[in-house]
Short mmCIF file of C-alpha atoms and ligand atoms in Angstrom, two decimals:
data_model
loop_
_atom_site.label_atom_id
_atom_site.label_comp_id
_atom_site.label_asym_id
_atom_site.label_seq_id
_atom_site.Cartn_x
_atom_site.Cartn_y
_atom_site.Cartn_z
CA MET A 587 -89.73 30.75 33.47
CA ALA A 588 -87.44 29.22 36.42
CA LEU A 589 -83.92 28.08 36.33
CA THR A 590 -82.79 24.79 36.67
CA VAL A 591 -78.84 23.76 37.74
CA TYR A 592 -77.87 20.37 37.26
CA ASN A 593 -76.83 19.90 40.72
CA THR A 594 -73.39 17.33 40.95
CA MET A 595 -75.08 16.49 44.86
CA ASN A 596 -77.76 14.75 43.52
CA ARG A 597 -77.16 14.15 40.08
CA ARG A 598 -80.10 15.76 38.45
CA LYS A 599 -81.39 18.86 37.81
CA GLU A 600 -82.82 20.84 40.01
CA PRO A 601 -85.27 24.21 39.65
CA PHE A 602 -82.83 27.00 41.20
CA GLU A 603 -84.22 27.89 45.05
CA PRO A 604 -81.43 30.67 46.51
CA LEU A 605 -81.62 29.95 50.80
CA ASP A 606 -82.01 34.30 50.53
CA PRO A 607 -83.53 35.89 46.87
CA PRO A 608 -83.13 37.76 45.73
CA ASN A 609 -79.27 36.94 47.33
CA VAL A 610 -77.78 34.62 45.82
CA SER A 611 -73.80 33.22 47.26
CA ILE A 612 -71.58 31.78 44.93
CA TYR A 613 -67.75 30.11 45.88
CA VAL A 614 -65.59 29.04 42.69
CA CYS A 615 -61.88 27.53 43.15
CA GLY A 616 -59.69 29.48 41.91
CA PRO A 617 -56.20 28.53 39.97
CA THR A 618 -52.98 27.73 42.76
CA VAL A 619 -50.72 30.38 40.90
CA TYR A 620 -47.87 28.10 40.57
CA GLY A 621 -47.72 28.15 36.45
CA HIS A 622 -49.79 30.25 33.42
CA SER A 623 -53.29 29.39 33.42
CA HIS A 624 -54.31 26.78 30.29
CA VAL A 625 -57.02 26.43 28.13
CA GLY A 626 -58.70 24.33 31.08
CA HIS A 627 -58.82 27.44 32.60
CA ALA A 628 -60.13 29.42 30.96
CA LYS A 629 -62.88 26.66 30.06
CA SER A 630 -63.77 26.85 33.39
CA TYR A 631 -63.00 30.16 34.33
CA ILE A 632 -65.47 31.38 31.13
CA SER A 633 -68.21 28.67 32.80
CA PHE A 634 -68.68 29.70 35.32
CA ASP A 635 -68.05 33.86 34.01
CA VAL A 636 -71.53 33.12 32.06
CA ILE A 637 -73.04 31.56 34.69
CA VAL A 638 -72.62 34.73 36.81
CA ARG A 639 -73.53 36.97 34.25
CA TRP A 640 -76.91 35.00 33.49
CA LEU A 641 -77.45 35.10 37.88
CA ARG A 642 -77.17 38.66 37.70
CA THR A 643 -80.41 39.58 35.69
CA ARG A 644 -82.29 37.96 38.29
CA TYR A 645 -80.16 38.45 41.25
CA ASN A 646 -77.82 40.30 44.06
CA VAL A 647 -75.14 37.65 43.16
CA ARG A 648 -71.65 37.55 45.46
CA TYR A 649 -69.41 35.64 43.59
CA VAL A 650 -66.02 34.95 45.13
CA GLN A 651 -63.50 33.03 43.90
CA ASN A 652 -60.54 32.13 45.99
CA ILE A 653 -56.12 32.40 45.31
CA THR A 654 -54.55 29.28 46.41
CA ASP A 655 -51.30 30.69 47.09
CA VAL A 656 -50.51 28.29 49.57
CA GLY A 657 -50.71 24.64 50.49
CA HIS A 658 -51.72 22.78 48.15
CA LEU A 659 -49.26 19.82 47.34
CA THR A 660 -48.02 17.12 44.30
CA ASP A 661 -50.02 15.14 46.60
CA ASP A 662 -53.28 14.86 47.79
CA ALA A 663 -52.59 11.87 50.71
CA ASP A 664 -50.73 15.25 52.23
CA GLU A 665 -47.39 14.68 51.08
CA GLY A 666 -45.29 16.10 48.34
CA GLU A 667 -44.19 18.95 48.51
CA ASP A 668 -45.95 22.52 48.10
CA LYS A 669 -46.61 23.34 44.93
CA ILE A 670 -45.71 27.63 44.85
CA VAL A 671 -42.72 25.98 46.85
CA GLU A 672 -41.36 23.80 44.13
CA GLU A 673 -41.55 26.29 41.22
CA ALA A 674 -39.10 28.87 43.70
CA ARG A 675 -37.32 26.93 44.08
CA ARG A 676 -36.76 25.95 40.38
CA ARG A 677 -36.90 29.57 39.68
CA GLY A 678 -35.12 30.52 42.68
CA LEU A 679 -37.55 33.00 43.89
CA HIS A 680 -39.40 33.89 46.80
CA PRO A 681 -42.86 32.09 46.64
CA MET A 682 -44.86 34.48 47.57
CA ALA A 683 -43.45 36.35 44.01
CA VAL A 684 -43.91 32.92 43.03
CA ALA A 685 -47.71 33.61 43.26
CA GLU A 686 -47.48 36.86 42.79
CA LEU A 687 -46.40 36.91 39.05
CA PHE A 688 -49.02 33.55 38.36
CA THR A 689 -51.63 35.65 39.77
CA ARG A 690 -50.73 38.83 37.96
CA SER A 691 -50.51 36.35 34.47
CA TYR A 692 -54.15 34.66 35.53
CA LEU A 693 -55.53 38.26 36.49
CA GLU A 694 -54.99 39.12 32.36
CA ASP A 695 -55.45 36.28 30.75
CA MET A 696 -59.09 36.53 32.17
CA ASP A 697 -59.24 40.06 31.36
CA THR A 698 -58.59 39.50 27.78
CA LEU A 699 -61.19 36.78 27.61
CA GLY A 700 -63.82 38.79 29.36
CA VAL A 701 -63.48 37.12 32.26
CA ARG A 702 -65.39 39.46 34.68
CA ARG A 703 -63.99 39.45 38.35
CA ALA A 704 -64.70 38.22 40.68
CA ASP A 705 -67.23 39.82 43.96
CA ILE A 706 -63.98 39.23 45.63
CA MET A 707 -61.25 37.89 44.78
CA PRO A 708 -59.59 36.02 49.03
CA ARG A 709 -55.99 34.97 48.63
CA ALA A 710 -55.12 31.20 51.07
CA SER A 711 -52.43 33.12 53.09
CA GLY A 712 -54.27 36.24 53.62
CA HIS A 713 -56.78 34.37 55.67
CA ILE A 714 -54.98 32.16 58.10
CA PRO A 715 -56.48 33.71 61.45
CA GLY A 716 -59.44 32.42 60.52
CA GLN A 717 -58.35 29.05 58.64
CA ILE A 718 -56.86 28.25 62.39
CA GLU A 719 -59.80 28.80 64.02
CA LEU A 720 -61.76 26.58 62.04
CA ILE A 721 -59.36 23.22 62.67
CA LYS A 722 -60.38 24.66 66.70
CA ARG A 723 -63.51 24.11 65.80
CA LEU A 724 -63.36 21.17 64.81
CA ILE A 725 -60.88 19.92 67.66
CA GLU A 726 -63.81 20.97 70.13
CA THR A 727 -66.04 19.35 68.60
CA GLY A 728 -64.01 15.70 68.26
CA HIS A 729 -64.02 15.27 64.76
CA ALA A 730 -60.10 16.56 64.53
CA TYR A 731 -57.43 15.51 65.59
CA GLU A 732 -53.23 16.93 66.43
CA VAL A 733 -50.37 14.69 66.10
CA ASN A 734 -46.74 15.97 65.91
CA GLY A 735 -47.67 19.86 65.17
CA SER A 736 -50.03 19.08 62.88
CA VAL A 737 -53.88 18.83 62.44
CA TYR A 738 -56.15 16.16 60.94
CA PHE A 739 -59.49 15.34 59.96
CA ALA A 740 -61.22 11.91 61.03
CA VAL A 741 -63.51 10.79 58.54
CA SER A 742 -64.69 8.44 60.78
CA THR A 743 -66.76 11.07 62.59
CA ASP A 744 -68.07 12.66 59.21
CA ARG A 745 -71.20 9.91 58.33
CA GLY A 746 -71.85 12.22 54.83
CA TYR A 747 -68.43 11.71 53.73
CA GLY A 748 -68.44 10.44 50.10
CA LYS A 749 -71.52 11.89 49.65
CA LEU A 750 -70.85 13.97 46.56
CA SER A 751 -68.51 12.11 44.70
CA GLY A 752 -70.14 8.59 45.62
CA ARG A 753 -66.19 7.76 46.34
CA VAL A 754 -64.09 7.10 49.35
CA LEU A 755 -60.47 6.13 49.10
CA ASP A 756 -59.22 3.04 47.64
CA GLU A 757 -58.69 0.43 50.70
CA VAL A 758 -54.81 -0.78 48.40
CA GLN A 759 -53.81 2.13 47.68
CA ALA A 760 -55.16 3.65 51.28
CA GLY A 761 -52.86 0.38 52.39
CA ALA A 762 -49.91 1.84 50.42
CA ARG A 763 -50.03 5.61 52.05
CA VAL A 764 -50.69 4.89 55.56
CA ALA A 765 -47.24 3.82 55.64
CA ILE A 766 -46.44 7.13 54.67
CA VAL A 767 -48.25 9.00 56.66
CA ASN A 768 -48.42 6.98 59.54
CA GLU A 769 -49.50 9.83 61.91
CA LYS A 770 -53.14 9.61 60.80
CA ARG A 771 -55.64 7.30 62.67
CA ASP A 772 -57.16 5.93 59.64
CA PRO A 773 -56.00 6.30 56.31
CA ARG A 774 -58.91 8.82 54.77
CA ASP A 775 -57.64 11.44 57.26
CA PHE A 776 -56.37 13.76 55.70
CA ALA A 777 -54.88 17.60 56.69
CA LEU A 778 -55.99 20.81 57.62
CA TRP A 779 -52.66 21.75 58.91
CA LYS A 780 -49.27 20.21 58.83
CA ALA A 781 -46.05 21.12 61.07
CA ALA A 782 -43.13 22.50 58.93
CA SER A 783 -39.96 21.89 59.05
CA PRO A 784 -38.11 25.42 60.12
CA GLU A 785 -36.28 25.60 56.77
CA HIS A 786 -40.42 25.79 54.83
CA ILE A 787 -40.82 29.00 53.69
CA MET A 788 -44.72 29.33 53.37
CA GLN A 789 -45.47 28.51 57.32
CA TRP A 790 -47.35 30.47 60.74
CA PRO A 791 -48.14 30.26 64.38
CA SER A 792 -50.64 28.72 65.47
CA PRO A 793 -51.19 26.13 68.78
CA TRP A 794 -50.24 23.67 67.33
CA GLY A 795 -46.94 25.27 66.13
CA MET A 796 -45.63 26.57 63.21
CA GLY A 797 -47.02 25.45 60.20
CA PHE A 798 -49.06 26.17 57.25
CA PRO A 799 -52.53 25.51 56.35
CA GLY A 800 -54.21 22.54 53.68
CA TRP A 801 -55.63 23.64 50.89
CA HIS A 802 -59.41 21.95 51.26
CA LEU A 803 -59.19 23.76 54.86
CA GLU A 804 -58.18 27.54 53.06
CA CYS A 805 -61.51 27.11 50.84
CA SER A 806 -63.96 26.11 53.11
CA ALA A 807 -62.35 28.79 55.63
CA MET A 808 -62.70 31.56 53.04
CA ALA A 809 -66.41 31.07 51.97
CA MET A 810 -68.11 30.43 54.77
CA LYS A 811 -66.13 33.81 55.77
CA TYR A 812 -67.51 35.53 52.52
CA LEU A 813 -70.43 33.97 52.18
CA GLY A 814 -71.97 32.22 55.45
CA GLU A 815 -72.28 28.76 56.39
CA THR A 816 -74.86 27.64 53.66
CA LEU A 817 -73.56 28.84 50.40
CA ASP A 818 -75.92 28.91 47.17
CA ILE A 819 -73.89 27.83 44.68
CA HIS A 820 -70.69 26.09 44.87
CA GLY A 821 -69.15 25.59 41.40
CA GLY A 822 -65.74 24.16 40.86
CA GLY A 823 -63.87 21.59 37.89
CA LEU A 824 -64.85 17.87 38.01
CA GLU A 825 -61.28 17.10 38.46
CA ASN A 826 -61.34 18.48 42.38
CA GLN A 827 -64.94 16.78 43.15
CA PHE A 828 -62.48 14.62 44.88
CA PRO A 829 -60.73 14.68 46.98
CA HIS A 830 -60.56 18.68 46.87
CA HIS A 831 -64.98 19.61 47.15
CA GLU A 832 -65.93 16.46 48.87
CA CYS A 833 -63.72 17.04 52.37
CA GLU A 834 -64.70 20.46 51.84
CA ILE A 835 -68.73 19.64 52.99
CA ALA A 836 -67.09 17.00 55.35
CA GLN A 837 -65.14 20.15 57.56
CA SER A 838 -67.20 23.27 56.29
CA GLU A 839 -70.02 20.42 57.53
CA SER A 840 -69.07 18.98 60.59
CA ALA A 841 -67.95 22.55 62.34
CA THR A 842 -71.47 24.24 61.51
CA GLY A 843 -73.83 21.58 61.76
CA VAL A 844 -76.08 23.23 59.04
CA PRO A 845 -75.36 22.28 55.08
CA PHE A 846 -72.76 23.92 53.38
CA VAL A 847 -73.59 24.08 49.83
CA ARG A 848 -77.14 23.89 48.38
CA TYR A 849 -76.47 23.11 44.72
CA TRP A 850 -72.55 21.59 43.49
CA LEU A 851 -71.47 22.74 39.69
CA HIS A 852 -68.95 21.17 38.31
CA ASN A 853 -67.29 21.72 34.80
CA HIS A 854 -66.38 18.55 32.58
CA MET A 855 -63.25 19.12 31.36
CA ILE A 856 -60.50 19.65 28.08
CA THR A 857 -58.59 17.19 26.35
CA VAL A 858 -56.14 18.32 23.60
CA GLY A 859 -56.88 15.92 20.64
CA GLY A 860 -58.28 13.45 22.51
CA GLU A 861 -55.81 13.34 25.37
CA LYS A 862 -55.43 14.28 28.22
CA MET A 863 -52.95 17.78 28.51
CA GLY A 864 -49.74 16.68 30.14
CA LYS A 865 -46.38 18.68 30.08
CA SER A 866 -44.30 15.88 28.51
CA LYS A 867 -47.46 15.48 25.55
CA GLY A 868 -46.64 18.51 23.19
CA ASN A 869 -50.08 18.79 23.72
CA PHE A 870 -50.08 21.47 26.59
CA ILE A 871 -51.48 24.52 25.24
CA LEU A 872 -51.43 28.10 27.62
CA LEU A 873 -53.39 30.33 27.49
CA LYS A 874 -50.86 32.54 26.58
CA ASP A 875 -50.04 30.10 23.73
CA ILE A 876 -53.20 31.04 22.27
CA LEU A 877 -53.78 34.80 23.10
CA HIS A 878 -49.38 36.14 23.88
CA PRO A 879 -49.10 38.12 20.31
CA ASP A 880 -45.09 37.83 22.03
CA TRP A 881 -45.39 35.00 22.42
CA PRO A 882 -43.57 31.73 20.15
CA VAL A 883 -46.31 29.51 17.95
CA HIS A 884 -47.37 26.55 19.52
CA ALA A 885 -46.82 24.08 17.17
CA PHE A 886 -50.43 22.42 17.82
CA LEU A 887 -51.40 25.85 17.37
CA GLY A 888 -49.76 27.43 14.10
CA ARG A 889 -50.96 30.83 15.04
CA LYS A 890 -52.64 32.90 16.72
CA TYR A 891 -56.45 33.63 17.87
CA ASP A 892 -58.45 36.68 18.63
CA PRO A 893 -59.21 35.85 22.43
CA LEU A 894 -63.21 35.94 22.23
CA VAL A 895 -62.64 32.83 19.42
CA LEU A 896 -61.26 30.80 22.62
CA ARG A 897 -64.33 32.22 24.24
CA ALA A 898 -66.74 31.59 21.59
CA TYR A 899 -65.04 28.09 21.48
CA ILE A 900 -65.74 27.22 25.07
CA LEU A 901 -68.81 28.32 24.73
CA ASN A 902 -70.11 26.62 21.71
CA SER A 903 -70.06 23.58 24.31
CA HIS A 904 -72.13 23.46 27.35
CA TYR A 905 -69.80 23.76 30.43
CA ARG A 906 -70.75 19.72 31.67
CA SER A 907 -69.70 18.63 28.16
CA ASP A 908 -65.58 17.46 27.71
CA LEU A 909 -64.09 19.33 24.94
CA ASP A 910 -61.85 17.67 22.56
CA PHE A 911 -59.57 21.04 21.49
CA SER A 912 -58.94 21.56 18.20
CA VAL A 913 -57.76 23.72 15.05
CA GLU A 914 -60.90 22.71 13.31
CA GLY A 915 -62.83 24.10 16.42
CA LEU A 916 -61.52 26.72 17.10
CA ASP A 917 -61.26 27.85 13.48
CA ALA A 918 -65.14 26.54 12.88
CA ALA A 919 -65.60 29.61 15.93
CA GLU A 920 -63.79 32.34 14.55
CA ALA A 921 -65.89 31.66 11.26
CA GLY A 922 -68.69 31.35 13.01
CA LEU A 923 -68.04 34.60 14.96
CA ARG A 924 -67.02 36.25 12.17
CA ARG A 925 -70.36 35.77 10.51
CA LEU A 926 -72.26 37.42 13.70
CA HIS A 927 -69.60 40.83 14.04
CA THR A 928 -70.80 40.76 10.38
CA ALA A 929 -73.97 40.89 10.73
CA VAL A 930 -73.93 42.89 14.14
CA ARG A 931 -71.73 45.81 12.04
CA LEU A 932 -73.87 45.73 9.13
CA LEU A 933 -77.03 46.64 11.34
CA ARG A 934 -74.60 48.92 13.28
CA GLN A 935 -74.01 50.65 10.19
CA ALA A 936 -78.19 50.48 8.94
CA VAL A 937 -78.79 52.41 12.29
CA GLU A 938 -76.17 55.10 11.32
CA LYS A 939 -77.49 55.65 7.94
CA ALA A 940 -81.80 55.31 9.48
CA GLY A 941 -84.57 58.62 9.99
CA GLU A 942 -87.84 57.17 9.77
CA GLY A 943 -89.51 54.53 8.49
CA GLU A 944 -91.53 51.29 8.60
CA GLU A 945 -91.03 48.45 11.82
CA HIS A 946 -88.26 45.24 10.37
CA GLY A 947 -90.74 42.73 11.62
CA ILE A 948 -88.62 40.95 13.83
CA ASP A 949 -90.23 38.89 16.58
CA LEU A 950 -87.54 40.11 19.40
CA ALA A 951 -89.57 38.96 22.13
CA ALA A 952 -89.52 35.84 21.41
CA VAL A 953 -85.52 36.21 20.72
CA GLU A 954 -85.23 37.03 24.17
CA GLU A 955 -88.37 34.05 25.54
CA ALA A 956 -85.76 31.24 23.30
CA PHE A 957 -82.80 32.68 24.90
CA THR A 958 -83.99 32.95 28.30
CA ALA A 959 -85.02 30.18 28.03
CA ALA A 960 -81.85 27.97 26.56
CA MET A 961 -80.08 29.71 29.69
CA ASP A 962 -82.16 28.85 32.14
CA ASP A 963 -82.01 24.79 30.88
CA ASP A 964 -78.95 25.07 32.94
CA PHE A 965 -77.04 27.18 31.88
CA ASN A 966 -76.99 25.75 27.95
CA THR A 967 -75.06 28.66 25.98
CA PRO A 968 -74.78 26.59 22.58
CA GLN A 969 -78.27 26.88 22.77
CA ALA A 970 -77.53 31.01 23.25
CA VAL A 971 -75.55 30.85 20.91
CA ALA A 972 -78.06 29.87 18.44
CA VAL A 973 -80.30 32.20 18.64
CA LEU A 974 -77.92 34.96 18.63
CA PHE A 975 -77.31 33.71 14.80
CA ASP A 976 -80.91 33.47 14.51
CA LEU A 977 -81.02 36.68 15.28
CA ALA A 978 -78.33 37.66 12.92
CA ARG A 979 -80.13 35.95 9.91
CA GLN A 980 -83.28 37.95 10.52
CA SER A 981 -81.46 40.72 10.83
CA ASN A 982 -79.15 40.27 7.41
CA THR A 983 -82.28 39.58 6.04
CA VAL A 984 -83.61 42.78 7.09
CA VAL A 985 -80.91 45.20 6.53
CA GLU A 986 -80.75 43.07 2.77
CA SER A 987 -83.75 43.92 1.88
CA GLY A 988 -83.07 48.06 1.25
CA ARG A 989 -86.65 48.94 3.43
CA ARG A 990 -86.44 51.86 4.79
CA VAL A 991 -86.57 50.47 8.71
CA SER A 992 -86.86 52.75 10.91
CA ARG A 993 -83.59 53.96 13.77
CA ALA A 994 -86.06 53.29 16.20
CA ALA A 995 -86.60 49.85 14.94
CA LEU A 996 -83.65 48.22 14.12
CA ASP A 997 -81.82 50.11 17.32
CA GLY A 998 -83.44 46.90 19.43
CA VAL A 999 -82.21 45.04 17.44
CA ASP A 1000 -78.85 46.18 17.92
CA GLY A 1001 -79.72 46.30 21.32
CA LEU A 1002 -80.12 42.95 22.14
CA PHE A 1003 -76.87 41.98 19.97
CA ARG A 1004 -75.36 44.12 22.99
CA ARG A 1005 -76.96 42.86 26.19
CA LEU A 1006 -77.74 39.05 25.66
CA GLY A 1007 -74.49 39.05 22.91
CA GLY A 1008 -72.47 41.44 25.17
CA GLY A 1009 -74.06 41.69 27.92
CA VAL A 1010 -74.40 37.90 29.67
CA LEU A 1011 -72.24 35.92 26.48
CA GLY A 1012 -69.35 38.13 26.16
CA LEU A 1013 -68.90 37.90 22.94
CA ILE A 1014 -69.50 41.11 20.79
CA PRO A 1015 -67.81 44.16 22.02
CA ASP A 1016 -69.87 46.70 22.77
CA GLN A 1017 -66.72 48.44 20.15
CA LEU A 1018 -66.99 45.47 16.94
CA LYS A 1019 -62.63 45.95 15.97
CA SER A 1020 -63.47 46.78 12.15
CA GLU A 1021 -65.53 49.29 13.56
CA GLY A 1022 -62.74 51.11 14.86
CA GLY A 1023 -63.84 54.21 16.89
CA GLY A 1024 -63.21 57.03 14.87
CA LEU A 1025 -60.29 57.13 12.93
CA GLU A 1026 -60.24 53.99 11.15
CA ASN A 1027 -64.58 54.18 10.38
CA GLY A 1028 -63.94 57.40 9.19
CA LEU A 1029 -61.08 56.63 6.84
CA LEU A 1030 -62.52 53.75 5.38
CA GLN A 1031 -65.91 56.24 5.01
CA LEU A 1032 -63.01 58.50 3.47
CA LEU A 1033 -61.73 55.88 0.41
CA VAL A 1034 -65.65 54.84 0.07
CA GLU A 1035 -66.75 58.61 -0.76
CA LEU A 1036 -64.07 58.62 -2.86
CA ARG A 1037 -64.72 55.58 -4.80
CA GLN A 1038 -68.11 56.74 -5.18
CA THR A 1039 -67.33 60.05 -7.11
CA ALA A 1040 -65.15 57.84 -8.73
CA ARG A 1041 -68.03 56.27 -9.77
CA LYS A 1042 -69.99 59.40 -10.91
CA GLU A 1043 -67.10 60.47 -13.56
CA ARG A 1044 -67.45 57.47 -14.77
CA ASN A 1045 -63.11 56.83 -13.49
CA PHE A 1046 -64.83 53.28 -13.42
CA ALA A 1047 -60.78 52.36 -13.41
CA LEU A 1048 -59.79 54.56 -10.97
CA ALA A 1049 -62.76 53.17 -8.53
CA ASP A 1050 -62.40 49.55 -8.82
CA ALA A 1051 -58.50 50.02 -8.29
CA VAL A 1052 -59.48 51.78 -4.87
CA ARG A 1053 -62.15 48.58 -4.74
CA ASP A 1054 -58.88 46.67 -5.32
CA LYS A 1055 -57.02 47.77 -2.61
CA LEU A 1056 -59.22 47.57 0.13
CA ALA A 1057 -59.88 43.97 -0.86
CA ALA A 1058 -56.44 43.39 -0.83
CA ALA A 1059 -55.94 45.22 2.42
CA GLY A 1060 -58.85 42.88 4.10
CA VAL A 1061 -61.39 45.33 3.85
CA ILE A 1062 -64.45 43.97 1.64
CA LEU A 1063 -67.17 47.23 0.08
CA GLU A 1064 -69.91 45.92 -0.79
CA ASP A 1065 -72.16 47.00 -3.77
CA ARG A 1066 -76.23 47.97 -2.41
CA PRO A 1067 -79.26 49.71 -3.36
CA ASP A 1068 -78.78 52.36 -0.43
CA GLY A 1069 -74.54 53.15 -1.01
CA THR A 1070 -71.91 50.59 -0.90
CA THR A 1071 -71.15 48.92 2.64
CA TRP A 1072 -67.89 47.64 3.64
CA ARG A 1073 -66.66 45.06 6.26
CA ILE A 1074 -63.37 43.35 7.95
CA GLU A 1075 -62.21 40.26 6.45
CA GLY A 1076 -60.44 38.08 8.71
ZN1 LIG B 1120 -61.64 25.13 46.55
#
C-alpha cells in the first residue's frame, strides 16, 4: 500500500516518495489578509488540513503556511496597488492594523472549522532580509536586473519558465502592458522588488533603495528558509498556478540550481450557483456569513450552519473537483452528518451500558483498509467518508440488535470512529454536541428515568407528556429492548 498523489507538474498520479523519509516538508500559500475569508478559502485550507493530517499518520511532517501581509498587488502585471494598503486607506487604518485584523479573522474562522494550524506561519513582512538575500543571489547569477530602484526577474534566462502551467504571458496582453511598465526588458518579466514612492507606508531599505518585495518572491524565500531548497510538496489553489507558482519556481530554481518542489498539489475552486463568486453578484459568501452567530443571515443561505456541516460538505467532494456551492448541498451534508453523529452517539451510549459480552462481528481491519485505500488514492475524501458511513450502518445494526456485545468490542468500534472520522477527517468530535458534557447528559438521563418510573407505575399520561415535551424541544426518545436511548434532532 502506497500513497499516490496527483502532481500538477506532470499531470498524473505518482507514487509519493519524500526526499528525506520519514520527514515530509509541505508549503501551502496562505491568505493575503485584506478581507474576511470566504468559502473558497475554506475549500483550500480544509483540503490541505486533511492532506496534512493523513501525511502525519505516516511521516514527520513540517507544514508551513505563510501570511501575505505586503506586496500582493491588485494587478498581476506588477502595476496597481498593494491590496492591503488599498483596504487600509478605505478603512482609515494603518496597513499593519488591517493585516492584523484579517489575520485574526482568518485564524478564528479556521479554528472554528477544525483546521489545525500549520507548524510555522511566517508573515511576509517579518522576512524582508531573507527576501533581499534571494534577490541579490538572482542578480549575481544574471537572472535579475535593477531599474530605477525596482528589480525584475529576467524570464528569458529561465528555460523552464511555463513548465507548471503550460502558459507564458500572452503576447498581445504583454504588448499592451509593456507600455505601462516600460522599465521591463521583456514584458514577461516580473517584479522581485518594487521601488516605493515616499508616501507609500509599507517600505523597507534595500541595496536598491526604499521599497517592498514582490508577492511571488516572498513565498520562495519563506518556503526555502523553513523547508530547504527542495520541498516535498507545495500546495495552493488552482488560481495561483499562474503566474504565482510559475514565478516561484523560476526564481527559486534559478537561484539554487536544484528542483524547488517534488510534488505540486492544487485544489480546485468553488463556484456559487454555477457562477464564479463575485462581490457584485450577491453570491459572495464569507465564512462568517455561514458560521458566525452574530453576523446577519445571508440571503443566499437563509440561515446559519454548524462548522462541521461546511467541513463535511467540502470533504464530500474531492479536492481536485470543482464544487458548486448550494444550499441543497449544505443541507444534504447536514443530514448525512446527523446520521453519522447519531450512530456514534448511540454507540457511545451502548459502550457506557455494556459489560461482559460477545464480539460485534464487524471486520474493523477491512474498514480501516478501505479507508486507507481511499486516502492513499490522492486523498479521496468522498470515498473515505463513504467508508465511515458504512461503518455507521454496521454499528447501528449491532447496537439495535439487542445483543450483549462486550464493552471492549464496542469501544473498538468507537476507537475507529475517533481515529479516522475525528483524527483524520475532523468530522467526529471527541465530545459530540448533544453528549453535552456532564450537565445536559445528566438532566436528560434524569428525565428518561423519571419517565420509566412513571411507566412502571402505569402513569402513561405523565410518561407520554415527558416524551412529547422532550420531542418538542428536539430530544427524541427511543424505547428499545435494553432500555431507552435518546438523541437530539437537528
Ligand atoms: Zn505563494
